[in-house]
Structures are given as C-alpha cells and as structure tokens.
Tab-separated table of C-alpha atoms in Angstrom:
chain	number	residue	atom	x	y	z
A	1	MET	CA	-0.018	-0.021	-0.028
A	2	GLU	CA	1.400	3.348	-1.037
A	3	ARG	CA	1.733	5.778	2.015
A	4	THR	CA	1.397	9.390	0.655
A	5	VAL	CA	-0.465	12.668	0.990
A	6	ARG	CA	-0.327	13.257	-2.594
A	7	GLY	CA	-3.497	14.555	-4.034
A	8	LYS	CA	-5.342	13.928	-0.750
A	9	VAL	CA	-5.497	17.358	0.677
A	10	ALA	CA	-5.998	20.830	-0.702
A	11	VAL	CA	-5.514	24.364	0.264
A	12	VAL	CA	-8.796	26.335	0.188
A	13	GLY	CA	-8.134	29.339	2.054
A	14	VAL	CA	-5.394	31.653	2.707
A	15	GLY	CA	-5.166	34.772	4.860
A	16	GLU	CA	-2.717	37.478	6.282
A	17	THR	CA	-2.863	40.549	8.507
A	18	PRO	CA	-1.046	43.683	7.246
A	19	TYR	CA	2.741	43.265	7.717
A	20	TYR	CA	4.530	45.697	9.859
A	21	LYS	CA	8.270	46.587	10.600
A	22	ARG	CA	9.494	44.953	13.583
A	23	GLY	CA	7.778	46.830	16.757
A	24	GLN	CA	5.044	48.538	14.818
A	25	ALA	CA	2.226	45.989	14.900
A	26	PRO	CA	-0.794	47.769	16.914
A	27	ASP	CA	-2.300	44.376	18.130
A	28	PRO	CA	-0.842	41.720	20.460
A	29	GLU	CA	0.700	38.590	18.733
A	30	PHE	CA	-2.251	36.416	19.607
A	31	LYS	CA	-4.633	38.761	18.218
A	32	LEU	CA	-2.691	38.769	14.906
A	33	ALA	CA	-2.871	35.176	14.673
A	34	LEU	CA	-6.840	35.020	15.067
A	35	LYS	CA	-6.904	37.884	12.573
A	36	ALA	CA	-5.063	35.943	9.866
A	37	ILE	CA	-7.017	32.806	10.651
A	38	ILE	CA	-10.150	34.722	10.238
A	39	ALA	CA	-8.917	36.091	7.036
A	40	ALA	CA	-8.212	32.608	5.651
A	41	CYS	CA	-11.652	31.408	6.810
A	42	LYS	CA	-13.453	34.411	5.095
A	43	ASP	CA	-11.025	33.622	1.819
A	44	ALA	CA	-12.590	29.896	2.097
A	45	GLN	CA	-16.076	31.141	2.977
A	46	ILE	CA	-16.138	28.897	5.938
A	47	SER	CA	-17.063	29.817	9.590
A	48	PRO	CA	-14.016	29.672	11.834
A	49	LYS	CA	-16.162	27.413	14.090
A	50	SER	CA	-15.683	24.471	11.576
A	51	VAL	CA	-11.836	24.458	12.092
A	52	ASP	CA	-10.703	21.395	14.041
A	53	GLY	CA	-6.966	21.446	13.847
A	54	PHE	CA	-4.144	23.767	14.000
A	55	ALA	CA	-0.582	23.293	12.867
A	56	SER	CA	2.491	25.617	13.328
A	57	PHE	CA	6.108	25.811	13.879
A	58	SER	CA	8.886	27.551	15.258
A	59	ASN	CA	7.579	27.508	18.775
A	60	ASP	CA	4.625	29.728	17.987
A	61	ARG	CA	3.176	31.215	21.076
A	62	SER	CA	-0.248	31.217	20.005
A	63	ASP	CA	-1.681	28.092	21.851
A	64	PRO	CA	-4.168	26.111	19.854
A	65	SER	CA	-6.504	25.376	22.653
A	66	ARG	CA	-6.795	29.157	23.180
A	67	LEU	CA	-7.249	29.751	19.535
A	68	ALA	CA	-10.158	27.412	19.527
A	69	ASN	CA	-11.689	28.967	22.387
A	70	ALA	CA	-11.530	32.583	20.961
A	71	LEU	CA	-12.845	31.308	17.643
A	72	GLY	CA	-15.615	29.298	18.954
A	73	CYS	CA	-14.392	26.123	17.404
A	74	ASP	CA	-16.803	23.157	17.789
A	75	ASP	CA	-14.395	20.425	18.254
A	76	LEU	CA	-10.568	20.493	18.558
A	77	ARG	CA	-9.261	17.201	17.186
A	78	PHE	CA	-5.791	17.909	16.302
A	79	SER	CA	-3.119	20.479	17.713
A	80	ASN	CA	0.601	20.105	16.401
A	81	MET	CA	3.986	22.099	16.340
A	82	GLN	CA	6.924	21.275	14.276
A	83	TRP	CA	9.947	21.308	16.520
A	84	GLY	CA	13.167	23.011	15.915
A	85	GLY	CA	14.580	24.237	12.473
A	86	GLY	CA	13.053	27.946	12.761
A	87	GLY	CA	11.593	28.719	9.391
A	88	GLY	CA	12.556	25.355	8.334
A	89	GLY	CA	9.347	24.118	9.833
A	90	GLY	CA	7.136	26.118	7.460
A	91	SER	CA	6.392	23.309	5.001
A	92	GLY	CA	6.784	20.920	7.823
A	93	ALA	CA	3.595	22.404	9.659
A	94	VAL	CA	1.774	21.916	6.143
A	95	ALA	CA	2.944	18.291	5.969
A	96	ASN	CA	1.954	17.546	9.628
A	97	ALA	CA	-1.651	19.221	8.752
A	98	ALA	CA	-1.840	17.254	5.464
A	99	ALA	CA	-1.039	13.849	7.376
A	100	ALA	CA	-3.689	14.691	9.946
A	101	ILE	CA	-6.291	15.071	7.335
A	102	ALA	CA	-5.238	12.223	5.186
A	103	THR	CA	-5.472	9.824	8.056
A	104	GLY	CA	-8.928	11.215	9.281
A	105	MET	CA	-7.582	12.656	12.403
A	106	ALA	CA	-9.118	16.046	11.284
A	107	GLU	CA	-11.186	17.512	8.717
A	108	CYS	CA	-10.199	21.271	8.679
A	109	VAL	CA	-6.791	22.170	9.763
A	110	VAL	CA	-5.396	25.839	9.889
A	111	VAL	CA	-1.483	26.069	9.615
A	112	PHE	CA	-0.511	29.553	10.875
A	113	ARG	CA	2.332	31.365	11.983
A	114	ALA	CA	2.185	34.803	14.151
A	115	LEU	CA	5.212	36.777	15.070
A	116	ALA	CA	5.491	40.045	16.946
A	117	GLN	CA	9.249	40.394	17.576
A	118	GLY	CA	8.442	44.028	18.859
A	119	GLN	CA	6.620	42.381	21.755
A	120	PHE	CA	9.156	39.355	22.437
A	121	GLY	CA	12.536	38.627	21.850
A	122	ARG	CA	14.384	39.241	18.371
A	123	PHE	CA	15.239	36.311	16.183
A	124	GLY	CA	18.940	36.591	15.123
A	125	GLN	CA	20.035	38.748	18.028
A	126	GLY	CA	23.048	37.718	20.041
A	127	PRO	CA	22.435	36.658	23.536
A	128	ARG	CA	23.126	38.971	26.296
A	129	SER	CA	24.133	36.923	29.188
A	130	ASN	CA	26.975	36.531	31.597
A	131	VAL	CA	26.764	32.651	31.167
A	132	ILE	CA	26.692	30.855	28.069
A	133	SER	CA	26.187	26.950	27.991
A	134	GLY	CA	25.383	24.291	25.503
A	135	SER	CA	26.726	24.830	21.718
A	136	GLY	CA	26.682	28.549	22.391
A	137	ALA	CA	29.844	28.129	24.766
A	138	PHE	CA	31.884	26.952	21.598
A	139	THR	CA	31.072	29.849	19.731
A	140	VAL	CA	29.813	33.115	21.455
A	141	PRO	CA	33.080	33.730	23.371
A	142	TYR	CA	34.742	34.038	20.147
A	143	GLY	CA	32.254	36.588	18.722
A	144	LEU	CA	30.201	33.972	16.561
A	145	MET	CA	26.867	34.772	17.994
A	146	SER	CA	24.215	35.377	15.180
A	147	PRO	CA	22.370	33.386	12.555
A	148	ALA	CA	24.087	35.880	9.752
A	149	GLN	CA	27.454	35.004	11.202
A	150	SER	CA	26.871	31.305	11.351
A	151	PHE	CA	25.237	31.041	7.896
A	152	ALA	CA	27.851	33.256	6.375
A	153	MET	CA	30.438	30.588	7.057
A	154	LYS	CA	28.646	28.023	5.327
A	155	VAL	CA	27.768	30.079	2.246
A	156	THR	CA	31.445	31.351	2.106
A	157	ARG	CA	32.640	27.834	2.009
A	158	PHE	CA	30.142	26.872	-0.715
A	159	MET	CA	30.911	29.834	-2.800
A	160	HIS	CA	34.794	29.132	-2.464
A	161	ASP	CA	34.223	25.524	-3.491
A	162	HIS	CA	32.250	26.399	-6.623
A	163	GLY	CA	33.762	29.756	-7.520
A	164	VAL	CA	30.476	31.566	-7.110
A	165	ASN	CA	30.682	35.437	-7.584
A	166	GLN	CA	28.942	38.012	-5.356
A	167	GLU	CA	26.767	39.055	-8.438
A	168	ALA	CA	24.782	35.793	-7.988
A	169	LEU	CA	23.804	36.820	-4.426
A	170	GLN	CA	23.016	40.108	-5.675
A	171	ALA	CA	20.710	38.635	-8.410
A	172	ILE	CA	18.459	36.993	-5.850
A	173	SER	CA	18.096	40.244	-3.753
A	174	LEU	CA	17.240	42.184	-6.871
A	175	ALA	CA	14.482	39.693	-7.999
A	176	SER	CA	12.786	39.773	-4.557
A	177	TYR	CA	12.632	43.456	-4.431
A	178	HIS	CA	11.817	43.642	-8.159
A	179	HIS	CA	8.645	41.547	-7.271
A	180	ALA	CA	7.736	43.631	-4.196
A	181	GLN	CA	7.193	46.664	-6.479
A	182	ASN	CA	4.193	44.948	-7.823
A	183	ASN	CA	2.818	43.815	-4.521
A	184	PRO	CA	1.116	46.267	-2.399
A	185	ARG	CA	1.119	44.031	0.720
A	186	ALA	CA	4.938	44.009	0.651
A	187	VAL	CA	6.898	46.081	3.260
A	188	MET	CA	9.379	47.231	0.729
A	189	HIS	CA	6.563	48.088	-1.851
A	190	GLY	CA	7.781	51.584	-3.142
A	191	ARG	CA	11.282	51.235	-2.098
A	192	PRO	CA	13.045	49.627	-5.213
A	193	LEU	CA	16.600	48.285	-5.202
A	194	SER	CA	19.190	48.919	-7.814
A	195	GLU	CA	22.419	47.255	-8.296
A	196	GLU	CA	24.373	50.346	-7.120
A	197	LYS	CA	22.172	50.531	-3.854
A	198	TYR	CA	22.983	46.813	-3.151
A	199	ASN	CA	26.630	47.379	-3.684
A	200	GLU	CA	26.934	50.469	-1.642
A	201	SER	CA	25.209	49.125	1.386
A	202	ARG	CA	26.882	48.117	4.459
A	203	TRP	CA	28.229	44.732	5.029
A	204	ILE	CA	26.437	42.708	7.696
A	205	VAL	CA	28.944	39.938	7.629
A	206	GLU	CA	30.686	38.822	4.414
A	207	PRO	CA	29.257	37.720	1.869
A	208	PHE	CA	26.201	39.398	3.076
A	209	HIS	CA	25.503	43.054	2.386
A	210	LEU	CA	22.390	44.636	4.130
A	211	PHE	CA	19.967	43.564	1.419
A	212	ASP	CA	21.192	39.881	1.432
A	213	CYS	CA	19.395	39.807	4.846
A	214	CYS	CA	15.898	38.866	5.556
A	215	GLN	CA	13.522	41.701	7.098
A	216	GLU	CA	12.276	41.639	10.981
A	217	ASN	CA	8.513	41.792	10.846
A	218	ASP	CA	5.408	41.783	12.863
A	219	GLY	CA	2.310	40.139	11.326
A	220	ALA	CA	0.485	36.631	11.033
A	221	ALA	CA	-0.439	34.469	8.032
A	222	ALA	CA	-2.697	31.224	7.797
A	223	MET	CA	-3.969	28.566	5.309
A	224	VAL	CA	-7.012	26.292	5.373
A	225	LEU	CA	-6.463	22.696	4.562
A	226	VAL	CA	-9.306	20.266	3.923
A	227	PRO	CA	-9.828	16.821	2.190
A	228	ALA	CA	-9.337	16.875	-1.525
A	229	GLU	CA	-12.627	15.441	-2.289
A	230	ARG	CA	-14.190	18.849	-0.650
A	231	ALA	CA	-11.757	21.185	-2.543
A	232	LYS	CA	-14.409	21.922	-5.338
A	233	ASP	CA	-16.955	22.908	-2.720
A	234	PHE	CA	-14.992	26.299	-1.990
A	235	PRO	CA	-14.918	29.379	-3.922
A	236	HIS	CA	-11.419	29.351	-5.401
A	237	LYS	CA	-9.464	27.289	-7.977
A	238	PRO	CA	-8.449	24.268	-5.977
A	239	THR	CA	-4.832	23.970	-5.151
A	240	TYR	CA	-3.729	20.225	-4.067
A	241	ILE	CA	-0.719	19.228	-1.908
A	242	LEU	CA	1.396	16.860	-4.150
A	243	SER	CA	4.268	16.500	-1.742
A	244	ALA	CA	5.447	17.756	1.787
A	245	VAL	CA	8.336	16.459	3.552
A	246	SER	CA	10.733	17.616	6.390
A	247	GLY	CA	14.116	16.112	7.769
A	248	SER	CA	17.860	16.560	7.632
A	249	HIS	CA	20.960	14.471	6.808
A	250	TYR	CA	23.501	12.681	9.138
A	251	ARG	CA	24.662	14.752	11.859
A	252	ALA	CA	23.103	17.818	10.605
A	253	GLY	CA	22.471	18.792	14.160
A	254	ALA	CA	26.082	18.888	14.946
A	255	SER	CA	26.067	22.443	16.556
A	256	VAL	CA	29.331	23.741	16.805
A	257	HIS	CA	30.255	23.750	12.882
A	258	ASN	CA	31.513	20.211	13.024
A	259	THR	CA	28.709	18.675	10.771
A	260	PRO	CA	30.614	16.344	8.322
A	261	ASP	CA	28.574	18.052	5.302
A	262	TYR	CA	29.214	21.550	6.097
A	263	ALA	CA	28.462	23.729	2.960
A	264	THR	CA	24.920	22.575	2.842
A	265	SER	CA	21.355	23.992	3.092
A	266	THR	CA	20.201	20.769	4.546
A	267	PHE	CA	17.871	19.559	1.782
A	268	LYS	CA	20.259	16.700	0.071
A	269	THR	CA	18.077	13.851	1.907
A	270	THR	CA	14.812	15.541	1.838
A	271	VAL	CA	14.591	16.521	-1.912
A	272	PRO	CA	14.645	12.848	-3.374
A	273	ARG	CA	11.793	12.147	-0.949
A	274	LEU	CA	9.922	15.352	-2.236
A	275	TYR	CA	9.976	14.696	-5.805
A	276	ASP	CA	9.137	10.908	-5.314
A	277	MET	CA	6.134	11.747	-3.363
A	278	ALA	CA	5.052	14.502	-5.846
A	279	LYS	CA	5.900	12.024	-8.946
A	280	LEU	CA	7.613	15.014	-10.897
A	281	GLY	CA	11.018	16.345	-11.157
A	282	PRO	CA	12.389	19.810	-11.062
A	283	ASP	CA	11.853	20.517	-14.768
A	284	GLU	CA	8.183	20.267	-14.247
A	285	VAL	CA	8.221	23.068	-11.558
A	286	ASN	CA	6.915	26.403	-12.998
A	287	VAL	CA	7.346	28.762	-10.086
A	288	ALA	CA	9.380	28.490	-6.666
A	289	GLN	CA	9.348	30.046	-3.409
A	290	ILE	CA	12.705	29.926	-1.762
A	291	TYR	CA	13.024	30.593	1.975
A	292	GLU	CA	15.608	33.585	2.426
A	293	ASN	CA	17.082	34.013	5.866
A	294	PHE	CA	19.962	35.109	3.605
A	295	THR	CA	20.545	35.220	-0.204
A	296	GLY	CA	23.132	32.538	0.256
A	297	GLY	CA	20.715	30.225	1.660
A	298	VAL	CA	18.484	30.669	-1.593
A	299	LEU	CA	21.590	29.789	-3.761
A	300	MET	CA	22.391	26.572	-2.066
A	301	SER	CA	18.560	25.590	-1.701
A	302	VAL	CA	18.063	26.139	-5.618
A	303	VAL	CA	21.064	23.919	-6.139
A	304	GLU	CA	19.949	21.178	-3.743
A	305	HIS	CA	16.515	21.031	-5.359
A	306	ASN	CA	18.213	20.099	-8.560
A	307	PHE	CA	17.334	23.340	-10.560
A	308	CYS	CA	21.143	24.274	-10.933
A	309	GLU	CA	24.486	22.568	-10.776
A	310	PRO	CA	26.663	23.736	-8.181
A	311	ASP	CA	29.296	24.938	-10.599
A	312	GLY	CA	26.790	26.904	-12.849
A	313	CYS	CA	25.618	29.270	-10.250
A	314	ASN	CA	27.107	32.388	-11.895
A	315	GLU	CA	25.244	31.576	-15.174
A	316	PHE	CA	22.011	30.545	-13.459
A	317	PHE	CA	21.390	33.415	-10.951
A	318	THR	CA	20.498	36.410	-12.908
A	319	LYS	CA	17.804	38.722	-12.202
A	320	GLU	CA	16.267	37.826	-15.645
A	321	ASN	CA	16.221	34.311	-14.866
A	322	LEU	CA	14.577	34.595	-11.385
A	323	THR	CA	11.838	37.049	-12.188
A	324	ALA	CA	8.451	36.619	-13.269
A	325	PRO	CA	6.540	36.360	-15.646
A	326	GLY	CA	9.516	34.964	-18.398
A	327	GLY	CA	12.249	33.752	-16.158
A	328	LYS	CA	13.829	30.385	-16.307
A	329	LEU	CA	12.770	29.906	-12.685
A	330	PRO	CA	10.963	32.746	-11.009
A	331	ILE	CA	11.362	32.686	-7.294
A	332	ASN	CA	9.687	34.584	-4.420
A	333	THR	CA	7.440	36.105	-6.562
A	334	SER	CA	5.603	38.159	-3.673
A	335	GLY	CA	9.067	39.674	-2.501
A	336	GLY	CA	9.593	36.888	-0.122
A	337	ASN	CA	11.306	37.218	3.238
A	338	LEU	CA	13.685	39.964	1.881
A	339	ALA	CA	11.107	42.363	0.552
A	340	GLU	CA	7.461	41.206	1.346
A	341	CYS	CA	7.735	39.993	4.948
A	342	TYR	CA	9.523	37.744	7.281
A	343	MET	CA	6.465	35.633	8.556
A	344	HIS	CA	9.010	32.865	9.071
A	345	GLY	CA	8.489	31.744	5.621
A	346	LEU	CA	4.798	30.922	5.564
A	347	GLY	CA	4.124	33.614	3.316
A	348	LEU	CA	6.081	31.779	0.744
A	349	ASN	CA	3.528	28.786	0.982
A	350	ILE	CA	0.793	31.356	0.607
A	351	GLU	CA	2.342	32.648	-2.570
A	352	ALA	CA	2.767	29.367	-3.878
A	353	VAL	CA	-0.956	28.941	-3.572
A	354	ARG	CA	-1.741	32.350	-5.221
A	355	GLN	CA	0.416	31.408	-8.206
A	356	LEU	CA	-1.879	28.292	-8.938
A	357	ARG	CA	-4.904	30.192	-8.410
A	358	GLY	CA	-3.784	32.848	-10.926
A	359	GLU	CA	-3.815	35.658	-8.220
A	360	SER	CA	-0.126	36.707	-7.612
A	361	SER	CA	0.848	40.186	-8.035
A	362	ASN	CA	3.853	38.796	-10.319
A	363	GLN	CA	1.815	35.983	-12.073
A	364	VAL	CA	3.743	33.198	-14.036
A	365	PRO	CA	1.663	32.250	-17.186
A	366	ASP	CA	-0.563	29.280	-16.538
A	367	PRO	CA	1.359	27.385	-13.894
A	368	ASP	CA	0.640	23.814	-12.692
A	369	VAL	CA	3.126	22.996	-10.330
A	370	SER	CA	4.500	25.439	-7.374
A	371	LEU	CA	7.377	24.467	-4.963
A	372	VAL	CA	8.331	25.926	-1.640
A	373	ALA	CA	11.601	25.213	0.159
A	374	SER	CA	11.471	26.164	3.879
A	375	GLY	CA	14.649	26.576	5.530
A	376	PRO	CA	17.586	26.540	4.804
A	377	MET	CA	20.836	25.703	6.588
A	378	VAL	CA	18.769	24.789	9.680
A	379	THR	CA	17.757	21.416	10.978
A	380	PRO	CA	15.185	20.126	10.195
A	381	VAL	CA	14.319	21.814	6.898
A	382	SER	CA	10.932	21.027	4.783
A	383	SER	CA	9.727	21.381	1.508
A	384	SER	CA	6.370	21.252	-0.266
A	385	ILE	CA	4.945	21.051	-3.726
A	386	TYR	CA	1.436	22.372	-4.820
A	387	GLY	CA	-0.342	21.315	-8.060
A	388	SER	CA	-3.473	22.318	-9.979
A	389	GLU	CA	-6.106	19.779	-10.781
A	390	ALA	CA	-4.056	18.849	-14.031
A	391	THR	CA	-1.483	17.273	-11.811
A	392	LEU	CA	-3.594	14.726	-10.322
C-alpha cells in the first residue's frame, strides 16, 4: 500500500494580516494570529467554528486550545507544532496538517504563524548573558553569535568550493525587490533596489550585504486545509498538496560547526523524497518560493532542489532568470522574506497557492506546479509542492 499525502489534501483558504516593520504592530501577537485565521476562513467562505485542527512551527506562542476557544471552534481534534528548525518548519507544518487530514484525524486544519518580535525577543540577535552554556559556549566567546555569522560561514565555503561570485547573491536580492514593487502587501513596496544601492549597502558579515538579509517583521499568516474531495466546494480554484516532507541528513544537528557535510542548505536527503512523493521532477516546476533568511541560503537551496548545478551558479543566478513572468525559474514572486515580509516563511507557501490560483501580483503564465523550500541551513528543513487539478 502506498503511503502518501499526494492529492489527498487541498488548500482552500489563505489569509494574512497587514505586515509591519518589527515593533510596529498595533495588536498583540495572539490577536494577529486570530486575524490571519479569520481572514483565511473568510477567503474559504467557512466559519472559523468549523476549524478542528491547528498546525504551526518554530515555537509559535499562540496556543491551539486558546485559539479554538477564541474562535468558538466546535471540536478541537488536532494540535501540532513542528519542533526545531526555525523557518525550516514552514512546509513541515503543512506536511503535519496534511497527514492529519489524510489519516482522518481532522477535517479542517489551519496552518498558521504569528510573529511580533517587537513584543518579544528578536530572532537573530546575539545573546545577552553573563553565562553561556550548550553549543553557544563553543562559539559566543569568540564572537560567533548570530545566524548571519553562522550561515555566512557555510555560504562562504560553498562559494569558495564552486567559484560563485557575489553577483549571484545580488541577483536573488534584486529579483525579490523587483517583485515587491508589484505587491502592495510588501513592506518594501515602493522601495526599489538597484545594483548600485545593493553594492553600496553596508556589510553585515561577508558575503552578506544589508540587502542579502531578511527583514524583521510583525504580523501573521494562515492557510486552511481540507480533504481533497471537498476542494471544489469552495470558491477558489483548487490547489492540491502533491508533496510535503521534512528532515535532515546525518549529523546535521552537530551544532558547533562540525557537521561532516558543512556547506549545505540541509535539503540533500529530503529532496529525493519530495520529488518521489510528488511524482514529478524539477523540470516540471513552474515557479518556486525559496526561503531567504539570507540570499546564500537561496543559492544553496536552488542547487539542492536540482534546478542548477553547483558549478553553474554564476550563469543561472541572474535577475532575468529569477523574475516573473518570463524567467527560467521565477522565485519569491511576492517579494519573499527579503522584501514582502518575514513571517518565518509561511508567506512563501501562501504565494505558492496564489500562483496556482492565478492571483499573484507577479503571475507566472498558467502554472501547474509550485514549489516551496522552507529553511535553509537549519535542521530540520522542509519542502512542499502544490499542484493544479491537472497534476492529479
């Protein structure tokens, strides 16, 4: 018997709050979560009371029981959190929700992420403490304190090994900002980026300029998932989950920069399972949303999802290749984490759905397959593939 979620679950509603610069949200984080869930239910034209499950990731603080109470849900059947991995859990939360529906544990699951860094601690900030324990004891005393620093080391190794130029990272940033100018939801809408502005921006840690780094934002996003047989009962063009996987390779969790496979975005063991479940290959993907904590992670993720050879990055990563509508592989068509919003990457999954609905602000012509890579360079990571009815 084949064990798979392929074609068994559909996304029928998506919703977001307005996105704010860190510290500028007018509402508490929990209220932001409720607003996004209500918006997704409205998009699906269902009552929030019919939701019977919640799935999130990265230690979201909005407790499912409390959400169910506030929304008036009739029956809470499923509540799930993807452990670890930060933004690497975005597609993992979708996978968990889809598994619950496919196995009959729930009928209507909301995948959500709410984030108000202005009200809590900041992701990416170095620890402020007189005592450091655990893996940080091996790095913090030497000044290695932030994700930017840690990931820069992996990216520098990859770029050195394969002769990758800075212009490849620049192209990723330029593409995201280009797409954001057509997306009124994007925080960077109306703030275009040029090559000159990119090059003149300050270094955060080489090889990352300011514009190679994701934003810090407040807001919330949500998706409504139901069994595939119900998909046509909803107002929007059905979007089906073809594949959703998570995981990491041998000793990826070695946390003091001593993992055996160092210069990786952590997708090498998950990608074969991703394509195998979806029953398609990278050549059939029309548009991709690739998580950008930093542009170097996008570079490595694209390679490990088999869209580009490691030694071909300088030729592949150009603004023309990465932008909609006519690029070889349009990526991050909403503006992504760099220029739309950093909602721990769940906005990328929503954009994948919008592309297949034909509702993107940077629409790819007639797509049938949309891919999301959630992560990278953390553990575990996750990926998902969404398809139109034609792919079933």
